[in-house]
Tab-separated table of C-alpha atoms in Angstrom:
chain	number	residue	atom	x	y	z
I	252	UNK	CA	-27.883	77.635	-44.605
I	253	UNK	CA	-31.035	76.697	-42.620
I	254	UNK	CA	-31.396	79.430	-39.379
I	255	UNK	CA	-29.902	82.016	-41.379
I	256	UNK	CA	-30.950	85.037	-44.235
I	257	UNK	CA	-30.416	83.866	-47.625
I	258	UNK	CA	-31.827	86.251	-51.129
I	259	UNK	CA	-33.145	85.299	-53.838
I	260	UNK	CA	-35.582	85.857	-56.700
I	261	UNK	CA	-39.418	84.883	-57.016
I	262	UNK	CA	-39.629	82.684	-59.941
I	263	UNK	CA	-43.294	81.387	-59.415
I	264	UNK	CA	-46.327	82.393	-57.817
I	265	UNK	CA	-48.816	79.142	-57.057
I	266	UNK	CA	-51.864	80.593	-55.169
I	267	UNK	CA	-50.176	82.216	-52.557
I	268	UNK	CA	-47.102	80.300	-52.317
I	269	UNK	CA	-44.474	81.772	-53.486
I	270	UNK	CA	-41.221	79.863	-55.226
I	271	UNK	CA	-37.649	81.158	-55.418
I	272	UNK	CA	-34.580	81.173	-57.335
I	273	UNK	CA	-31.328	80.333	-54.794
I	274	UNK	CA	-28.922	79.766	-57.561
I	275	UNK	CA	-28.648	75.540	-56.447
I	276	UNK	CA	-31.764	75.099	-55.267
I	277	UNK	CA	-35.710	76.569	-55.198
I	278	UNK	CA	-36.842	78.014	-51.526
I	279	UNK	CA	-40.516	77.988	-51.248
I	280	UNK	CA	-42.500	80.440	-49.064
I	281	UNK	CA	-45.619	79.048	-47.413
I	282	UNK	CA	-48.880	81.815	-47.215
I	283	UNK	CA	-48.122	81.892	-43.165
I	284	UNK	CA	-44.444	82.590	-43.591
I	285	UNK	CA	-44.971	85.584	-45.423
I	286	UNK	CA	-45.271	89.018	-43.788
I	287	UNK	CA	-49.258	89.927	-43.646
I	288	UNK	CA	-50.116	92.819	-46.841
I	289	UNK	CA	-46.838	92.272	-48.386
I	290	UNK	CA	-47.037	91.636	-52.255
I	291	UNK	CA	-44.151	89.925	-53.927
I	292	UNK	CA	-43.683	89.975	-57.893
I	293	UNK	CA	-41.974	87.824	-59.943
I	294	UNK	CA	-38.339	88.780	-60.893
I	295	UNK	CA	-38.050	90.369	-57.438
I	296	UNK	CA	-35.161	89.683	-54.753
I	297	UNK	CA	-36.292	89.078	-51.719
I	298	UNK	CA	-34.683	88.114	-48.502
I	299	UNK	CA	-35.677	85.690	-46.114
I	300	UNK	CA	-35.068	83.115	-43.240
I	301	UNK	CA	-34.304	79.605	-43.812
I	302	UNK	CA	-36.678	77.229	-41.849
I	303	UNK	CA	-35.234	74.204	-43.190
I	304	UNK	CA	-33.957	72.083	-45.726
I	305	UNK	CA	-35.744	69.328	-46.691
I	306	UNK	CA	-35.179	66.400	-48.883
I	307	UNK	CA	-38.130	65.261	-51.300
I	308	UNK	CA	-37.857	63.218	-54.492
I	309	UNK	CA	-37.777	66.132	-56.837
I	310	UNK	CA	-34.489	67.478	-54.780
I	311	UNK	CA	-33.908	69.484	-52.040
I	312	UNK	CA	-36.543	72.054	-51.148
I	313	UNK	CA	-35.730	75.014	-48.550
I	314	UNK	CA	-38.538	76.378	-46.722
I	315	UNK	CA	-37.908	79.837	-46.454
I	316	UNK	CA	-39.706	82.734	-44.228
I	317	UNK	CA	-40.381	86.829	-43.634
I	318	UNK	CA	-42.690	86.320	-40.990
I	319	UNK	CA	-40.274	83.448	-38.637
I	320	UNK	CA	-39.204	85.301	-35.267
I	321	UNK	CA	-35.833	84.419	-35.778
I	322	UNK	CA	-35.892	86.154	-39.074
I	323	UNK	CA	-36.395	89.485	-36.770
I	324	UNK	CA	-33.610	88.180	-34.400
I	325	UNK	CA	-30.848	87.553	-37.836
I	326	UNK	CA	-31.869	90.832	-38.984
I	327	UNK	CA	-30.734	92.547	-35.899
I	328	UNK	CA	-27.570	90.371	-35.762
I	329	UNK	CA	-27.003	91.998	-39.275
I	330	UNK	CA	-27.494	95.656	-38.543
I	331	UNK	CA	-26.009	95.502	-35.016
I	332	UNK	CA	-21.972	94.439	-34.082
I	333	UNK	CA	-22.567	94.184	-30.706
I	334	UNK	CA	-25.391	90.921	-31.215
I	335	UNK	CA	-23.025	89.444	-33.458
I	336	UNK	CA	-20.131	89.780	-31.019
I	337	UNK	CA	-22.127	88.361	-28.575
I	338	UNK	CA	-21.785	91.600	-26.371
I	339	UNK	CA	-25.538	92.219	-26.856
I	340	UNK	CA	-28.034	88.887	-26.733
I	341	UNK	CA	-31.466	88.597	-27.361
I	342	UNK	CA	-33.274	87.060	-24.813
I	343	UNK	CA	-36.705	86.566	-26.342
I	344	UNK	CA	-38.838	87.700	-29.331
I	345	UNK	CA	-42.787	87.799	-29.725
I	346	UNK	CA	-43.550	88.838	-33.335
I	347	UNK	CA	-46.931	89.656	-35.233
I	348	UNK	CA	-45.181	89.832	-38.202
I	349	UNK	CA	-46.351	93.077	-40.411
I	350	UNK	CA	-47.516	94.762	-37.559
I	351	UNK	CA	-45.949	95.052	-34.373
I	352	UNK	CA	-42.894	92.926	-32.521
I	353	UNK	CA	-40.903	92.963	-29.246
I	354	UNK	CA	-37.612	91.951	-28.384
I	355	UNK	CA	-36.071	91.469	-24.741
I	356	UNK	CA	-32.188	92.371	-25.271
I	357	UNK	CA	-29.567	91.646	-22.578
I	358	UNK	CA	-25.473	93.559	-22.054
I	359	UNK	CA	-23.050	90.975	-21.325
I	360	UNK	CA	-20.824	93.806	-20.976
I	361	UNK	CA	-20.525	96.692	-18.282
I	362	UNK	CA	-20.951	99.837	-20.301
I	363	UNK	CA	-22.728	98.816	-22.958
I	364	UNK	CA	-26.527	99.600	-23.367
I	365	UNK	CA	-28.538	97.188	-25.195
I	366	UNK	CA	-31.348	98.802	-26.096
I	367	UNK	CA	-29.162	102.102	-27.297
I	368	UNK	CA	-27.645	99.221	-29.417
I	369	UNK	CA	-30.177	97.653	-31.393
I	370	UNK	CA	-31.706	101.783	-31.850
I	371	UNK	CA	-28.664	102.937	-32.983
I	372	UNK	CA	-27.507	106.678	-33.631
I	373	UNK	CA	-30.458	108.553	-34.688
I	374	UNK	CA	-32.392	105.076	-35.130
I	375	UNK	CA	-30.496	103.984	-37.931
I	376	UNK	CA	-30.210	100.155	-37.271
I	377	UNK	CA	-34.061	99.842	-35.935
I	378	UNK	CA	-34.658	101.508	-38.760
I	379	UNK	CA	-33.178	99.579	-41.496
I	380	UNK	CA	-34.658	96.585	-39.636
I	381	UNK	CA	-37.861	98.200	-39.711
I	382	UNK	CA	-37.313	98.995	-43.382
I	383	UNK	CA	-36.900	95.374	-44.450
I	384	UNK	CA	-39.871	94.424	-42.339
I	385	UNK	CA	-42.702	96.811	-44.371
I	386	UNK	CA	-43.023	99.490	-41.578
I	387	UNK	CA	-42.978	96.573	-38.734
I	388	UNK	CA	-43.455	98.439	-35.305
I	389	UNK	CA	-40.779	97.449	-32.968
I	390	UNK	CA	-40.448	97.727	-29.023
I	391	UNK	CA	-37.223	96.954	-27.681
I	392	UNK	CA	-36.701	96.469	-23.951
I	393	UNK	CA	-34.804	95.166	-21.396
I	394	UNK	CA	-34.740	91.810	-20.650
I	395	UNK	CA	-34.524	91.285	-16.702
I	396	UNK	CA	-34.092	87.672	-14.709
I	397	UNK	CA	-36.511	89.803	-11.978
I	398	UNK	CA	-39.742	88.671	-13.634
I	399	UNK	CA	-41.580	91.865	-11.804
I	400	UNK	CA	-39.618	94.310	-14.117
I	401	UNK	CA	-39.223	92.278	-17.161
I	402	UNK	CA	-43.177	91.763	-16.834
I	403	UNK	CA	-43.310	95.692	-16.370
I	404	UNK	CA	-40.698	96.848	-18.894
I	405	UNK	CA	-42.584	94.243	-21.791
I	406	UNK	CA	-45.736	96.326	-21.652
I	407	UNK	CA	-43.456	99.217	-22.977
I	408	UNK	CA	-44.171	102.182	-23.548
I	409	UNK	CA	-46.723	101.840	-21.476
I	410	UNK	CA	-45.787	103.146	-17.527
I	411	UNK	CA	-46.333	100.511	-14.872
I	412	UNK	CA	-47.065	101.063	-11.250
I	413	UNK	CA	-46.715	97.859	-9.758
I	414	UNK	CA	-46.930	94.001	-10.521
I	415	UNK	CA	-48.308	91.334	-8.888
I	416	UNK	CA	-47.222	87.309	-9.919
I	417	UNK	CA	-48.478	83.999	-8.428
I	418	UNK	CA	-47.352	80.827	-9.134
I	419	UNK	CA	-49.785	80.249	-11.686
I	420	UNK	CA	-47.593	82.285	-13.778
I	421	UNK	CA	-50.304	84.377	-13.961
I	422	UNK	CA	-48.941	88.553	-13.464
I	423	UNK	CA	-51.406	91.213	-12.327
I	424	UNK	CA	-50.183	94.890	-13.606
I	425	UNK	CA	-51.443	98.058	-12.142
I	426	UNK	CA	-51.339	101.229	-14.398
I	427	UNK	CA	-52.730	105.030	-14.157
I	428	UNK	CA	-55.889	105.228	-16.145
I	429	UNK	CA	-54.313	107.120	-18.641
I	430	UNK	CA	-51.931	104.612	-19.383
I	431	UNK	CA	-54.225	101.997	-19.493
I	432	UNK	CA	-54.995	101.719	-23.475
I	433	UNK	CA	-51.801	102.079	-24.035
I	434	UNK	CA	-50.548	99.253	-21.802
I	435	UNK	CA	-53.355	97.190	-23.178
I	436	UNK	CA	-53.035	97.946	-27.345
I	437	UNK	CA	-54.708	98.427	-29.929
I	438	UNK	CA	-56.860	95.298	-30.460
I	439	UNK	CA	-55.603	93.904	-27.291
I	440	UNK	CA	-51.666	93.856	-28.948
I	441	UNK	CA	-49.242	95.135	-26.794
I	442	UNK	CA	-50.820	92.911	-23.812
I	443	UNK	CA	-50.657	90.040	-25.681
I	444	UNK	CA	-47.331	90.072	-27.368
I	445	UNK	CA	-45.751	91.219	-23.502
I	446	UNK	CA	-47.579	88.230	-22.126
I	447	UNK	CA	-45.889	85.757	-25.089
I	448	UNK	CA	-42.344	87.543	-24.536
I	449	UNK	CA	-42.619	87.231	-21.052
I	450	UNK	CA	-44.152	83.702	-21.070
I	451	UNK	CA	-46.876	84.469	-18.489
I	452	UNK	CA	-50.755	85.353	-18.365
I	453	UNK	CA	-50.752	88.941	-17.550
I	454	UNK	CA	-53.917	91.236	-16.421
I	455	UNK	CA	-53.646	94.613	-16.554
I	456	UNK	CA	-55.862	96.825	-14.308
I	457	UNK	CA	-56.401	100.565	-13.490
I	458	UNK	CA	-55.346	101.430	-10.262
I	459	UNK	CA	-58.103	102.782	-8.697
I	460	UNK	CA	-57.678	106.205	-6.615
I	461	UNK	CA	-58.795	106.362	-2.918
I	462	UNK	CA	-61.560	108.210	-1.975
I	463	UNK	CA	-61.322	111.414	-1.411
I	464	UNK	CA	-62.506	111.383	2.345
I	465	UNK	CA	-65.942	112.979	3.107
I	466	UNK	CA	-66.424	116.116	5.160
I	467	UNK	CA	-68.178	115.346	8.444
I	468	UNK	CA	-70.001	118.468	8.291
């Protein structure tokens, strides 16, 4: 069972830990692996991603988590054929779990939009995704192997006028002043989760307009 979503029922609360009823065996959920403002009560069923399996003397325990990237990535795989077919992939996920995530999706197929995938009609997979997740915010964009646009398309929604990389991995984005908040976040997030879904340092400036030239009289 480990990388997949297993249910079961809080049992015991220890602190903040939380232990679980799987029917065989008791998962245990870890303050960090739980999703940030979430309160779980005892008797509830609650779903969740299996970390691992490990083997102590009192049996086997299964560390279990809600706040685990891949638990974002096995939710989608639920709500959306196309991932589980393999016709839709995801690339890469950044996740502040609670509050806001990303996720780069890729077609394998000709026809077949990704992104119009994982939304589904009238938002209805997002949704239940978002729905499991307490409210979650999630961006979904297109992964690209041109790291120029994948850089630009991770700052979604945020409009991008050009981008700049080094080999430093370091990415220098230009935006309209009026889209630079938004490109930057709230608290610095969308920035920073673009710059761990991308994998590189990024900047993002306001393009500054020219001058408007003086009159020489």
């Amino acid at each position: 069972k480990a990388g997949t979503i297993i249910s079961g029922v809080a049992q015991r609360i220890e602190g903040r830990t939380i232990f679980m009823d799987l029917g065989r065996a008791t998962g245990v959920m870890f303050p960090y692996d739980q999703i940030q403002g979430e309160k779980y009560r005892i008797g509830s069923r609650v779903r969740a991603y299996v970390v691992s399996v490990e083997v102590t003397p009192k049996g086997a325990q299964v560390v279990l988590s809600r706040s685990h990237p891949k638990f974002l990535e096995e939710l989608f795989a639920m709500e959306v054929p196309e991932i589980a077919a393999g016709t839709v992939e995801i690339k890469a996920v950044a996740r502040e779990a609670g509050a806001r995530s990303k996720i780069a999706v890729l077609s394998n197929q000709e026809g077949v939009d990704p992104i119009g995938s994982c939304v589904g009609q009238k938002g209805t997979r997002v949704m239940a995704v978002i729905s499991e997740l307490a409210g979650e915010k999630i961006d979904i964009i297109e992964w690209s192997e041109e790291v120029n646009k994948f850089i630009a398309n991770s700052l979604s929604p945020a409009k991008i006028l050009s981008v700049e990389i080094n080999d430093k991995r370091e990415a220098r984005v230009l935006v309209d002043e009026n889209q630079l908040s938004l490109a930057i976040g709230k608290g610095g997030q969308n920035v920073r989760l673009a710059a761990k879904l991308t994998g590189w340092k990024i900047d993002v400036r306001s393009a500054v307009k020219p001058e408007e030239p003086v009159d020489g009289d």
